[in-house]
PDB file of C-alpha atoms in Angstrom:
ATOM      1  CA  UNK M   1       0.000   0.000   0.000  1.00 73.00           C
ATOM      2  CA  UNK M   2       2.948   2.266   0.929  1.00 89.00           C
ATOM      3  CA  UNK M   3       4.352   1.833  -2.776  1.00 94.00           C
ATOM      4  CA  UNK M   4       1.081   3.197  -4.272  1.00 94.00           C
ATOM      5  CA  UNK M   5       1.191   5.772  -2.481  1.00 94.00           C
ATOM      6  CA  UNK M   6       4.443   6.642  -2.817  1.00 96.00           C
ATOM      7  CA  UNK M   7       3.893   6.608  -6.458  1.00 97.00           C
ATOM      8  CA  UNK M   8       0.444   8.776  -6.446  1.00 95.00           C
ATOM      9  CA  UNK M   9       2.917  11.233  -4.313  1.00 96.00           C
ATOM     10  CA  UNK M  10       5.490  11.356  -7.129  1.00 97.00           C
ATOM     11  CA  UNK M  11       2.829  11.598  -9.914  1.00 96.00           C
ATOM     12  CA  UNK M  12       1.984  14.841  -8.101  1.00 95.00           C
ATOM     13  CA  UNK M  13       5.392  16.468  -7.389  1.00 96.00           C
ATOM     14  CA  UNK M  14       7.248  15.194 -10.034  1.00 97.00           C
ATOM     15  CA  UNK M  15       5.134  14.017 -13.061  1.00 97.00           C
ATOM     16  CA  UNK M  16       5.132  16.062 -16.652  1.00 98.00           C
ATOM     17  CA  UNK M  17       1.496  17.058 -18.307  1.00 97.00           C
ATOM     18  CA  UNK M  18       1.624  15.421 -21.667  1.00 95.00           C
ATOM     19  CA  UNK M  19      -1.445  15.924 -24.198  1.00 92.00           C
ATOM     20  CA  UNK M  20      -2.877  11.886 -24.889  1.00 87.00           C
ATOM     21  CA  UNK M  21      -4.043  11.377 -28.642  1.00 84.00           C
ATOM     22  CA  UNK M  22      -6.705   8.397 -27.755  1.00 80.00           C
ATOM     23  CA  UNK M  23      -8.259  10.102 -24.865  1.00 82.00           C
ATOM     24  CA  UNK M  24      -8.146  13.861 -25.674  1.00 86.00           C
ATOM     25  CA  UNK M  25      -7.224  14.335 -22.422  1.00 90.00           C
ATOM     26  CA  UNK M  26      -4.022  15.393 -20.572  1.00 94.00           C
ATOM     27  CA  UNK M  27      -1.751  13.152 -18.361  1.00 95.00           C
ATOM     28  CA  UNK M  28       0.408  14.189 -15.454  1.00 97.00           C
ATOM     29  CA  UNK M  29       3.151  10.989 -16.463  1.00 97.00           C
ATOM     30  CA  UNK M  30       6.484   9.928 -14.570  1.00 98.00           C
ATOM     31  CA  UNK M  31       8.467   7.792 -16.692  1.00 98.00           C
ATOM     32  CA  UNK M  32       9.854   4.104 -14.978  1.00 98.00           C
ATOM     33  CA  UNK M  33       8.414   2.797 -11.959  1.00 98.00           C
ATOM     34  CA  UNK M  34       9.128  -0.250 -10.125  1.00 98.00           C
ATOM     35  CA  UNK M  35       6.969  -2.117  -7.637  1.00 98.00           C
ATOM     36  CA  UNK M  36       7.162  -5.518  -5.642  1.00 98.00           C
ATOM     37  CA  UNK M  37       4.705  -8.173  -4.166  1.00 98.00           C
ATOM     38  CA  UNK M  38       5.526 -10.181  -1.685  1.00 97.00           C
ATOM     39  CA  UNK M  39       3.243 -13.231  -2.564  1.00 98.00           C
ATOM     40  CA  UNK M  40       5.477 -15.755  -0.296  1.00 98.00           C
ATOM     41  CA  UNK M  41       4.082 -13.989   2.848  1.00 97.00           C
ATOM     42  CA  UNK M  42       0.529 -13.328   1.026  1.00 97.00           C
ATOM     43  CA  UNK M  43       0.577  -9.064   1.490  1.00 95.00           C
ATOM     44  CA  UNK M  44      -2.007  -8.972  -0.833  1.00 97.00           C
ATOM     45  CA  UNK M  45      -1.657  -5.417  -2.428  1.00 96.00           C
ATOM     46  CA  UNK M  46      -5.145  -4.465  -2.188  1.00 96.00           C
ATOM     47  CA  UNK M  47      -5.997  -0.464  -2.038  1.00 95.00           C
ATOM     48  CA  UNK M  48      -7.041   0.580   1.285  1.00 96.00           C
ATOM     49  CA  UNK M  49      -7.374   4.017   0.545  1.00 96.00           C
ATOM     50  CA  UNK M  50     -10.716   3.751  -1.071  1.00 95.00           C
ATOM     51  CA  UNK M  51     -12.897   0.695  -1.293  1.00 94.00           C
ATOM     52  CA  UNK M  52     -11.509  -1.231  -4.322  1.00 92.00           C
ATOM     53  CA  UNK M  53     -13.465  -3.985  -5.914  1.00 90.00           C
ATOM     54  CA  UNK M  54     -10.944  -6.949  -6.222  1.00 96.00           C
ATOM     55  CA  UNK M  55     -13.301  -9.732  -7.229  1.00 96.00           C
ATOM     56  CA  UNK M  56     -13.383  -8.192 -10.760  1.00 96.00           C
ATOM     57  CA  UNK M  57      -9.946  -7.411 -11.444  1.00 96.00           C
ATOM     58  CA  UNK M  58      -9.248 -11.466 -10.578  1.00 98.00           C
ATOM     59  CA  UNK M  59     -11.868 -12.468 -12.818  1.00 98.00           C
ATOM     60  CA  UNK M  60     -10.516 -10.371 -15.438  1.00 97.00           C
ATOM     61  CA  UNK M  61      -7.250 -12.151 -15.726  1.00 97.00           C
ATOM     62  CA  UNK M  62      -8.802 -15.616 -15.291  1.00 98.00           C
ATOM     63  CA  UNK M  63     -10.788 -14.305 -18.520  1.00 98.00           C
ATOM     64  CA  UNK M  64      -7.575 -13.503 -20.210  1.00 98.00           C
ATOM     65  CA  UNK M  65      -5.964 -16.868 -19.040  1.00 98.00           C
ATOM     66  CA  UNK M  66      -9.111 -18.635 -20.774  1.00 98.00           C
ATOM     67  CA  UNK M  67      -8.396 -16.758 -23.784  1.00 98.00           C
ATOM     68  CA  UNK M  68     -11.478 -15.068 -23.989  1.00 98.00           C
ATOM     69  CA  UNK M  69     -12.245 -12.337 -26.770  1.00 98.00           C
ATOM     70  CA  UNK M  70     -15.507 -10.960 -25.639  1.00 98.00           C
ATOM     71  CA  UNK M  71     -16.820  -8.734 -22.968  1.00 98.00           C
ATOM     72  CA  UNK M  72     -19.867 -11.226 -22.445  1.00 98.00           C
ATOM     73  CA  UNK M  73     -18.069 -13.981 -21.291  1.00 98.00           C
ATOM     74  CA  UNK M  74     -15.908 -11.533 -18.617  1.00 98.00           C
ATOM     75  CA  UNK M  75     -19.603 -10.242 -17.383  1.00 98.00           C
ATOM     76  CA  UNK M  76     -20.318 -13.608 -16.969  1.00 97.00           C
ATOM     77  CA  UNK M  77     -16.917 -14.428 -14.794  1.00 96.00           C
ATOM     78  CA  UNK M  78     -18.330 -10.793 -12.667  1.00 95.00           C
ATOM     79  CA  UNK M  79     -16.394  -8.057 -14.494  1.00 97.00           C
ATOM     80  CA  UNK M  80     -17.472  -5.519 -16.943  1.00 96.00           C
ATOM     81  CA  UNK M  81     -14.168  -4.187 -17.205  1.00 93.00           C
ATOM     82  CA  UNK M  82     -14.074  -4.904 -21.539  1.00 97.00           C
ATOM     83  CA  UNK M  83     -17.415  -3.663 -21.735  1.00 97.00           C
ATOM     84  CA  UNK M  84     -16.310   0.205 -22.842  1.00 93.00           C
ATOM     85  CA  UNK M  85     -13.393  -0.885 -24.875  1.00 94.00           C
ATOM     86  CA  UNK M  86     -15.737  -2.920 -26.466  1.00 97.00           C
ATOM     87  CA  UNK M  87     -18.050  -1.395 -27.611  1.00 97.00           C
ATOM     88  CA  UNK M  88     -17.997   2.661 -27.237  1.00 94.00           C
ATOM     89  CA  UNK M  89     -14.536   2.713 -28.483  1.00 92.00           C
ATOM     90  CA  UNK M  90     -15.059   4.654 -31.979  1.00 93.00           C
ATOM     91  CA  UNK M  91     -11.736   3.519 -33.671  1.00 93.00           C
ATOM     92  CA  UNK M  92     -12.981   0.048 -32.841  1.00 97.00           C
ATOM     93  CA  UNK M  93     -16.494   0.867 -33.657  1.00 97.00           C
ATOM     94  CA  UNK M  94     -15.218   1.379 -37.035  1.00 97.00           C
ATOM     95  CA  UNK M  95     -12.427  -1.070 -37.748  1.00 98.00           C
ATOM     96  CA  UNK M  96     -14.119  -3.755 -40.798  1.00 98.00           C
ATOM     97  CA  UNK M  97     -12.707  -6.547 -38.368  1.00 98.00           C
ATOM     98  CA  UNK M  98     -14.786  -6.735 -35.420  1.00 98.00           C
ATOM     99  CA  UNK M  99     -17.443  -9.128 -35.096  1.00 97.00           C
ATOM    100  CA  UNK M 100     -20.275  -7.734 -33.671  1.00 97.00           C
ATOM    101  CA  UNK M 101     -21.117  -6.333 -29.640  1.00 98.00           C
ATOM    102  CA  UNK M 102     -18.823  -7.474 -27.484  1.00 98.00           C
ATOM    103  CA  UNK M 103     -16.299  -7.873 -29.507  1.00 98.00           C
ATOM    104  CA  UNK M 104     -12.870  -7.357 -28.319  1.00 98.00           C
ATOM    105  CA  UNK M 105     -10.988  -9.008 -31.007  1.00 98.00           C
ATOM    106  CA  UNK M 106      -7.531 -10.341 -30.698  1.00 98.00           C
ATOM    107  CA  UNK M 107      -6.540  -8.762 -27.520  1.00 97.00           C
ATOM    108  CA  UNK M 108      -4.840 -10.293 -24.591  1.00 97.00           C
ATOM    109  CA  UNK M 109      -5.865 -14.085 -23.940  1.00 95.00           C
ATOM    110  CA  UNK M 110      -6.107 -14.589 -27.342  1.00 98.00           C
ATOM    111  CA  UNK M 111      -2.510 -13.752 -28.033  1.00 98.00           C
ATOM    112  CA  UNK M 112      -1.438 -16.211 -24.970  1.00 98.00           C
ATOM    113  CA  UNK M 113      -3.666 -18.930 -25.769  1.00 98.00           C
ATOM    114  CA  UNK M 114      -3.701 -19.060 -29.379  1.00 98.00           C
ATOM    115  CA  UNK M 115      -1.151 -16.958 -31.001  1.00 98.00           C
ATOM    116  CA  UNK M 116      -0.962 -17.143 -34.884  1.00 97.00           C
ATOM    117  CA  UNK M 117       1.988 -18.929 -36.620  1.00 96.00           C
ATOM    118  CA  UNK M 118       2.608 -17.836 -40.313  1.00 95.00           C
ATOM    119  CA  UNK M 119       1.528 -21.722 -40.955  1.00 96.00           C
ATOM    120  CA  UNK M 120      -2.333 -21.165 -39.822  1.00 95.00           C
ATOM    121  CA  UNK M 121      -1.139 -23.132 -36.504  1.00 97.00           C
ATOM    122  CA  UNK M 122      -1.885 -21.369 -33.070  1.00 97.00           C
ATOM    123  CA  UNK M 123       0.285 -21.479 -29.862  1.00 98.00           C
ATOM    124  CA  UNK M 124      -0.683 -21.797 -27.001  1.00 98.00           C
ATOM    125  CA  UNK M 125       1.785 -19.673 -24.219  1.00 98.00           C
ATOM    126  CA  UNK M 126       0.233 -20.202 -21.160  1.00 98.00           C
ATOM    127  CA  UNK M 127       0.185 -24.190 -21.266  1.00 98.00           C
ATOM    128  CA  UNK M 128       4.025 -24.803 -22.573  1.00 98.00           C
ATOM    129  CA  UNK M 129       5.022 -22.512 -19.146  1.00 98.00           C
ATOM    130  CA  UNK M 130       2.685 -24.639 -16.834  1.00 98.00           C
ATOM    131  CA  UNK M 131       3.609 -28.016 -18.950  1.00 98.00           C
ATOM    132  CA  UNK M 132       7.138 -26.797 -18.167  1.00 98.00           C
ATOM    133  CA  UNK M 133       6.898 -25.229 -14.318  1.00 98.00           C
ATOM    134  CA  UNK M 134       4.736 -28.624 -13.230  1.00 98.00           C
ATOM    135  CA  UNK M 135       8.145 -30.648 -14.373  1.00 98.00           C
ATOM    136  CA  UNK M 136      10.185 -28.518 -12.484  1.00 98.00           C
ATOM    137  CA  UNK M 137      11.802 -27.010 -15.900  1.00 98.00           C
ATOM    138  CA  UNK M 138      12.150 -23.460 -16.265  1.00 98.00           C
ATOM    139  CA  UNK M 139      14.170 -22.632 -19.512  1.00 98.00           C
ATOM    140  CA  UNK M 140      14.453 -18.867 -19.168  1.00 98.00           C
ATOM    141  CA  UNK M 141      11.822 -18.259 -21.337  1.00 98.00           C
ATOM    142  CA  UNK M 142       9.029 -19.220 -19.395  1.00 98.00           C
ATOM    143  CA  UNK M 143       7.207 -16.114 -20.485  1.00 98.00           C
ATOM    144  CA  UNK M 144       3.516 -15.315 -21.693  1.00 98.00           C
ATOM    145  CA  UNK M 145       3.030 -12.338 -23.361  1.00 98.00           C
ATOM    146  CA  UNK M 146       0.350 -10.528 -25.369  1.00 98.00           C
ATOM    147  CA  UNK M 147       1.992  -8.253 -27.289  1.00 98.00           C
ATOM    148  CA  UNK M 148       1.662  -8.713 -30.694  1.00 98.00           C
ATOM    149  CA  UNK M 149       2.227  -5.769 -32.946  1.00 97.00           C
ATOM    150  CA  UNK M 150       1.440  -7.754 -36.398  1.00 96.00           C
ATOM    151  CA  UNK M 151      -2.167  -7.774 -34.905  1.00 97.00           C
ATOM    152  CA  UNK M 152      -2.839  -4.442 -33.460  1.00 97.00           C
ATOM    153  CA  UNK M 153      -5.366  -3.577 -36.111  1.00 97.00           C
ATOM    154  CA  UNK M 154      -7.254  -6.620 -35.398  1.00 98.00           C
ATOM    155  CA  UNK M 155      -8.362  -6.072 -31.514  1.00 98.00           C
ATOM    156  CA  UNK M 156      -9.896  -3.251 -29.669  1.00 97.00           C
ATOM    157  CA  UNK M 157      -6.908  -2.071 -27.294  1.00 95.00           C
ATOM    158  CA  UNK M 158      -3.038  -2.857 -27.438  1.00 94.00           C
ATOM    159  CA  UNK M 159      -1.990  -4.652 -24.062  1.00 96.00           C
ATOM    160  CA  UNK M 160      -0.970  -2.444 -21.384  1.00 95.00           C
ATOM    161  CA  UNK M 161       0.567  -5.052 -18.776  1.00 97.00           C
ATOM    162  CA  UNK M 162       1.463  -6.874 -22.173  1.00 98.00           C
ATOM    163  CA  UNK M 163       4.846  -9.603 -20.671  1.00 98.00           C
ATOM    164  CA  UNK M 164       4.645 -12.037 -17.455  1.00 98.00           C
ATOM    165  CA  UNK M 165       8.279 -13.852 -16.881  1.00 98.00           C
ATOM    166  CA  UNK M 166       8.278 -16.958 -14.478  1.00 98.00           C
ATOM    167  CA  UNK M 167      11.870 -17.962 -12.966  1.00 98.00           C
ATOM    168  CA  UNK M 168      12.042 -21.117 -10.936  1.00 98.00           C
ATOM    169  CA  UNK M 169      14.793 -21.225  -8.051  1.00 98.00           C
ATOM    170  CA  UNK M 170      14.679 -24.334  -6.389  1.00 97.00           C
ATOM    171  CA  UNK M 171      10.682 -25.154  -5.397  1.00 97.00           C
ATOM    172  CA  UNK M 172      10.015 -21.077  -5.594  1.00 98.00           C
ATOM    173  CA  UNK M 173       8.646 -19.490  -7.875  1.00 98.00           C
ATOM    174  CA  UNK M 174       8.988 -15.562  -8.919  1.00 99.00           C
ATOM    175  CA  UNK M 175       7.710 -13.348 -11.679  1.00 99.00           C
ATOM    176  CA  UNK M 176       8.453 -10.306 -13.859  1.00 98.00           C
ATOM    177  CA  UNK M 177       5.577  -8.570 -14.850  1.00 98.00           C
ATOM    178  CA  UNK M 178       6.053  -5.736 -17.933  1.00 98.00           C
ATOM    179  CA  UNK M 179       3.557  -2.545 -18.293  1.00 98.00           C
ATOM    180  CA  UNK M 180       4.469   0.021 -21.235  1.00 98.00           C
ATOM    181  CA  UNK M 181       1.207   2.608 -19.622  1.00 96.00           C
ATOM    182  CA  UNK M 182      -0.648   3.034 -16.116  1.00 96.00           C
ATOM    183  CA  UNK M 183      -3.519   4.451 -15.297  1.00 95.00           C
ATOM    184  CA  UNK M 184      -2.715   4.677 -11.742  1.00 96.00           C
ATOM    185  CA  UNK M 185      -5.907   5.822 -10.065  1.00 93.00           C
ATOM    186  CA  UNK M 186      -7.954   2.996 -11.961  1.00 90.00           C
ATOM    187  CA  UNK M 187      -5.764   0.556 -14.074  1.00 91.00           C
ATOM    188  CA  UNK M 188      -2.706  -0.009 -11.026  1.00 95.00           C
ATOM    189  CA  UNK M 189      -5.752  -1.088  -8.906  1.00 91.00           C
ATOM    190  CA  UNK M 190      -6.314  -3.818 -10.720  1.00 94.00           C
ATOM    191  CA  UNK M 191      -2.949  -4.514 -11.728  1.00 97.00           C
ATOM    192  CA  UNK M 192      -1.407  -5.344  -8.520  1.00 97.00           C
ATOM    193  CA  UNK M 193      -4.001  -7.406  -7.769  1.00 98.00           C
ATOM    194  CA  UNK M 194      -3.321  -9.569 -11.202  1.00 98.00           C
ATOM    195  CA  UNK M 195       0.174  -9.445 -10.803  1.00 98.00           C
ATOM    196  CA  UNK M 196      -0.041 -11.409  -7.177  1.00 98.00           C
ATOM    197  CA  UNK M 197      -2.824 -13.462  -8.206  1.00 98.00           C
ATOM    198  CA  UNK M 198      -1.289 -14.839 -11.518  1.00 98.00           C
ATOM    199  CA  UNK M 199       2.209 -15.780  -9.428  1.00 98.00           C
ATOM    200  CA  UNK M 200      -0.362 -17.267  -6.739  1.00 98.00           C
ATOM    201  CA  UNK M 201      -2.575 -19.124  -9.008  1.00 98.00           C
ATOM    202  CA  UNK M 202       0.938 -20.578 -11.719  1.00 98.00           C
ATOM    203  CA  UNK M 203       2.283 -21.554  -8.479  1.00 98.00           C
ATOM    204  CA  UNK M 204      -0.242 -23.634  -6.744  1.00 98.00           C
ATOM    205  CA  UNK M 205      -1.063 -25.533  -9.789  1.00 98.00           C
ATOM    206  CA  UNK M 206       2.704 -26.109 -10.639  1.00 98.00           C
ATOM    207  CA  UNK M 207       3.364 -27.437  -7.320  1.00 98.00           C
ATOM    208  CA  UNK M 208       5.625 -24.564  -6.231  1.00 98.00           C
ATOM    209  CA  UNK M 209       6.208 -21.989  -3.409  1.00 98.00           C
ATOM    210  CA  UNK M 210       4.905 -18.096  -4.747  1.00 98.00           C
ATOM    211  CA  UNK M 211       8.130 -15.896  -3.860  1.00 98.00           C
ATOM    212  CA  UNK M 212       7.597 -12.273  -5.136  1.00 98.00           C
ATOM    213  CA  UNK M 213       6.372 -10.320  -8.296  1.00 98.00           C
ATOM    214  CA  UNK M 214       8.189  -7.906  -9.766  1.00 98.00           C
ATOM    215  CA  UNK M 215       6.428  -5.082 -11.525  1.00 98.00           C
ATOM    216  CA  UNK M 216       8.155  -2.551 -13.953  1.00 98.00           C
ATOM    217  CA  UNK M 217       5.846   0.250 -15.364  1.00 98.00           C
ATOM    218  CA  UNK M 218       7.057   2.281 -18.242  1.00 98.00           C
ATOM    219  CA  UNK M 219       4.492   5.209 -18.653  1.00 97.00           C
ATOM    220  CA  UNK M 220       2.765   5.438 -15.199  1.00 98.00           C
ATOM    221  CA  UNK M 221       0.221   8.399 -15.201  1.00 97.00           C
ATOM    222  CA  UNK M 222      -3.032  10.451 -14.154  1.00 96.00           C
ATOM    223  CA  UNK M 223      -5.908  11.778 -16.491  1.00 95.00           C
ATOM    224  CA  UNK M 224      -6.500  15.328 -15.680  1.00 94.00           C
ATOM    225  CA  UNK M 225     -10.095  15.159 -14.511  1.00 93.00           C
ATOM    226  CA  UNK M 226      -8.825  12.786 -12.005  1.00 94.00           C
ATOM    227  CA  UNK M 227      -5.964  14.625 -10.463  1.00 94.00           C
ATOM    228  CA  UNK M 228      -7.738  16.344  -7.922  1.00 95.00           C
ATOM    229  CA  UNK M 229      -9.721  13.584  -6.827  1.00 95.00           C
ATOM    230  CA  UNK M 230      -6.084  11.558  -6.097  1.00 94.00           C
ATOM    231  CA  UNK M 231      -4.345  14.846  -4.302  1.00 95.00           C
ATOM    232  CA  UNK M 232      -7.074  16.217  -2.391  1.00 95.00           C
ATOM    233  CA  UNK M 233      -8.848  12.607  -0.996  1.00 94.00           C
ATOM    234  CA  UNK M 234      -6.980   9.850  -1.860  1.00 94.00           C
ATOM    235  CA  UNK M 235      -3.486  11.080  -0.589  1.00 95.00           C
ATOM    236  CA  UNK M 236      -4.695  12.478   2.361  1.00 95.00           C
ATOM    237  CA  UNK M 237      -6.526   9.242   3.968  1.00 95.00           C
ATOM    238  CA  UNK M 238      -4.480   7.013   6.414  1.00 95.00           C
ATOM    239  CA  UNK M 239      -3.879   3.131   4.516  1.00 95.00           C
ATOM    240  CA  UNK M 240      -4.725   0.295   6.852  1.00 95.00           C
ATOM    241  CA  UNK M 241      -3.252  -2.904   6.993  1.00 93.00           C
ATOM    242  CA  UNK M 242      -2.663  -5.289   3.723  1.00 92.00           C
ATOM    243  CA  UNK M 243      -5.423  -8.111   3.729  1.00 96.00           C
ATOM    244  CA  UNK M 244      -4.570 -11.473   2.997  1.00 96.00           C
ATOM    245  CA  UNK M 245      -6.452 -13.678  -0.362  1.00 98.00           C
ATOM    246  CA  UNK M 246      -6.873 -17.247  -0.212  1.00 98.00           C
ATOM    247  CA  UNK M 247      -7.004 -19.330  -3.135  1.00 98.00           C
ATOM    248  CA  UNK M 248      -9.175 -22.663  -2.849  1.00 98.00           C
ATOM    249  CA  UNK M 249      -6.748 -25.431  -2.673  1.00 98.00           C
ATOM    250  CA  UNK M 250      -9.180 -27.903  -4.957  1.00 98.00           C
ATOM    251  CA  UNK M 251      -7.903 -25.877  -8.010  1.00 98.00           C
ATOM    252  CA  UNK M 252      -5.069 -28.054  -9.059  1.00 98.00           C
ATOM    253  CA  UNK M 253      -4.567 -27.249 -12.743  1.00 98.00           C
ATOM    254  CA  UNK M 254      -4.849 -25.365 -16.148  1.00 98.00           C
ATOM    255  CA  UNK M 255      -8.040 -27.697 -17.069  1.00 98.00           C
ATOM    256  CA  UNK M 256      -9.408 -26.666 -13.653  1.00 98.00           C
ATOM    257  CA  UNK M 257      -9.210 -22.834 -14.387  1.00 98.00           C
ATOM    258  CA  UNK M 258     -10.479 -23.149 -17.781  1.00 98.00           C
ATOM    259  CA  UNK M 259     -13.338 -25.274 -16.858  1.00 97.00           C
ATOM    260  CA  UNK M 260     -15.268 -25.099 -13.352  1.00 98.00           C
ATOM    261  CA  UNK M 261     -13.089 -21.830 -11.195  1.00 98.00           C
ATOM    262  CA  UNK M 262     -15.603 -19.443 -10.292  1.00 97.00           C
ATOM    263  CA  UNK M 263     -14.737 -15.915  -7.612  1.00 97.00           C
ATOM    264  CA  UNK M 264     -16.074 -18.415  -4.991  1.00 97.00           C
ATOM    265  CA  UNK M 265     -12.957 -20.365  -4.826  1.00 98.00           C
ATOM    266  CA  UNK M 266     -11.384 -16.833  -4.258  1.00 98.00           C
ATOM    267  CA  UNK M 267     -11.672 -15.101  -1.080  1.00 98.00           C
ATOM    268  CA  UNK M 268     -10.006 -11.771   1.193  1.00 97.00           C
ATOM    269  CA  UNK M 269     -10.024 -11.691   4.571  1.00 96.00           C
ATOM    270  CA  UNK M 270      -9.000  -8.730   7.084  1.00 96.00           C
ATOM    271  CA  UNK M 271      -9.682  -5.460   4.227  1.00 96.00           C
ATOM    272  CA  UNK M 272     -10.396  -2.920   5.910  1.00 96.00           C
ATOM    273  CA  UNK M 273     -11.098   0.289   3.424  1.00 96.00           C
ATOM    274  CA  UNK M 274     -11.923   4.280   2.965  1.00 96.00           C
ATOM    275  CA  UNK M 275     -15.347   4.989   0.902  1.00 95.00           C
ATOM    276  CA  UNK M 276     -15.033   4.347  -2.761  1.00 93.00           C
ATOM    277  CA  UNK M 277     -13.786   7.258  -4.738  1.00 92.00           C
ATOM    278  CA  UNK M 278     -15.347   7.646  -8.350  1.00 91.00           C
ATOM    279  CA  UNK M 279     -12.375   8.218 -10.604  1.00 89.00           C
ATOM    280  CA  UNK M 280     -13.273   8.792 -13.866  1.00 85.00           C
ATOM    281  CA  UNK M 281     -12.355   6.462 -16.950  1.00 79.00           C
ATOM    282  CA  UNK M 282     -10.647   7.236 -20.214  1.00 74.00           C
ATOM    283  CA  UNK M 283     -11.935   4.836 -23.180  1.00 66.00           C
TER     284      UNK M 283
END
C-alpha cells in the first residue's frame, strides 16, 4: 500500500502534463516505476485508501488466461471491465474486423492462448510454461506475453501489462511482470491485484512456493479530470493494513481454471477500506 502511495505522491510532485491522442485528455506521467509483491508472505496489495473492488480485477485475468475475446463472457466471470473498450470505443467501432457487440478481437488471452503462426497453426503460451513449471523445468523463457504488434489492427486495445516472466529457483517461484502505460488511479488497482494473483494461481497448480512479483511500469500516469480527486482525498486518507487472499486449494490445474473456477474459490479476509472514490475512466 505504501508503494502506491508513494507513487500517487510522485505523480503529483514530479510528473510532466503530456497531451494523450486516444483520450483527448491530458496526463500528469512519470516515466519508470518499479513495484514488488511479496506473494510468499501473502501481502495482498489491495488499495485501502478507497474501497476497491478486487473480485473483478481477478476475474478479469482468469478471462484472459481462458483466452477469452468478448466482454460477455468476462460479465459472466463478474467483471465488466471490456465492456467500454468494447463497444464505445469509436476507432474500434469502425475497424471492418470486429465481429459484432462485445467484440474485443484479438486482444490479450487470445494472443497467450492461441497466437498465430505464419503456418495457420496457433500457440498456445500459457500451457508450454505450466507443462514446463509442473516438471520442475524453467528454460528462461518461461514467459507469456500478449503483445503482438502484427495484430494491433485486429483487436480493440493494445496490451498495457502486455509480458509475465516466471523464474524457478529451487521449489520457488517468482515473476516479472512488464507494463508500457498506467492508469494509476484505476488501471494499477487492478494490476497489482493480477500481478499477485497470476504468481499465486501458476504456483499452486505447478506445485511450487509463490516468492515475489516484480512489476516494472514504463508510462505510469493520471488523467486530468482525475488529479484532484487523487491529491485532495486519496493522498490524504491514512492506509490500513494489507489483507490477505486465499485461493481454494481444490484448483489443481490449467483444465481446472479453464473449466469449473468461479470468484467463490477466491476469497479476502481482514480489508479494511476508505469509501469508494469515483475516478473517472478514459476509453
Amino acid at each position: 500500500m505504501q508503494q502506491y502511495l508513494q507513487l500517487c505522491q510522485r505523480l503529483v510532485d514530479e510528473g510532466v502534463w503530456i497531451e494523450n491522442e486516444r483520450t483527448g485528455k491530458k496526463c500528469l506521467t512519470v516515466i519508470n516505476v518499479d513495484l514488488e509483491y511479496d506473494v510468499a508472505n501473502n501481502k495482498f496489495p489491495l488499495i485501502t485508501t478507497r474501497k476497491s473492488f478486487w473480485k473483478a480485477a481477478i476475474a478479469e485475468i482468469i478471462g484472459y488466461l481462458r483466452g477469452y475475446d468478448n466482454a460477455a463472457d468476462f460479465r459472466a466471470l463478474g467483471t465488466k471491465t471490456w465492456d467500454a473498450n468494447a463497444n464505445l470505443n469509436q476507432a474500434w467501432l469502425n475497424n471492418p474486423h470486429r465481429k459484432g457487440e462485445d467484440d474485443m478481437g484479438r486482444v490479450y488471452g487470445v494472443q497467450g492462448r492461441a497466437w498465430a503462426k505464419p503456418n495457420g497453426e496457433t500457440l498456445d503460451q500459457l500451457k508450454k510454461i505450466v507443462d514446463n513449471l509442473s516438471q520442475g523445468i524453467d528454460d528462461r523463457g518461461e514467459i507469456l506475453t500478449f503483445y503482438n504488434p502484427g495484430e494491433f489492427d485486429l483487436g480493440c486495445l493494445r496490451p498495457c501489462m502486455h509480458t509475465h516472466h516466471f523464474s524457478l529457483l529451487g521449489d520457488t517461484l517468482y515473476l516479472n511482470s512488464f507494463q508500457r502505460s498506467c492508469d494509476v488511479p484505476l488501471g494499477l488497482n487492478f494490476n497489482q491485484l493480477q500481478c499477485f494473483f497470476l504468481l499465486a494461481i501458476v504456483a499452486q497448480i505447478t506445485g511450487h512456493k509463490p516468492g515475489k512479483v516484480y512489476h516494472k511500469i514504463v508510462n505510469a500516469h493520471i488523467y486530468e479530470d482525475q488529479y484532484d480527486l487523487m491529491r485532495d482525498v486519496q493522498l490524504k486518507r491514512e492506509p490500513f493494513p494489507s489483507p490477505s487472499f486465499a485461493i481454494n486449494p481444490d484448483i489443481k490445474s490449467l483444465e481446472d481454471i479453464e473449466s469449473w473456477v468461479t470468484m467463490d474459490d477466491f476469497s479476502v479476509s481482514g480489508y479494511q477500506h476508505h469509501e469508494p472514490i469515483q475516478y473517472p475512466f478514459a476509453v
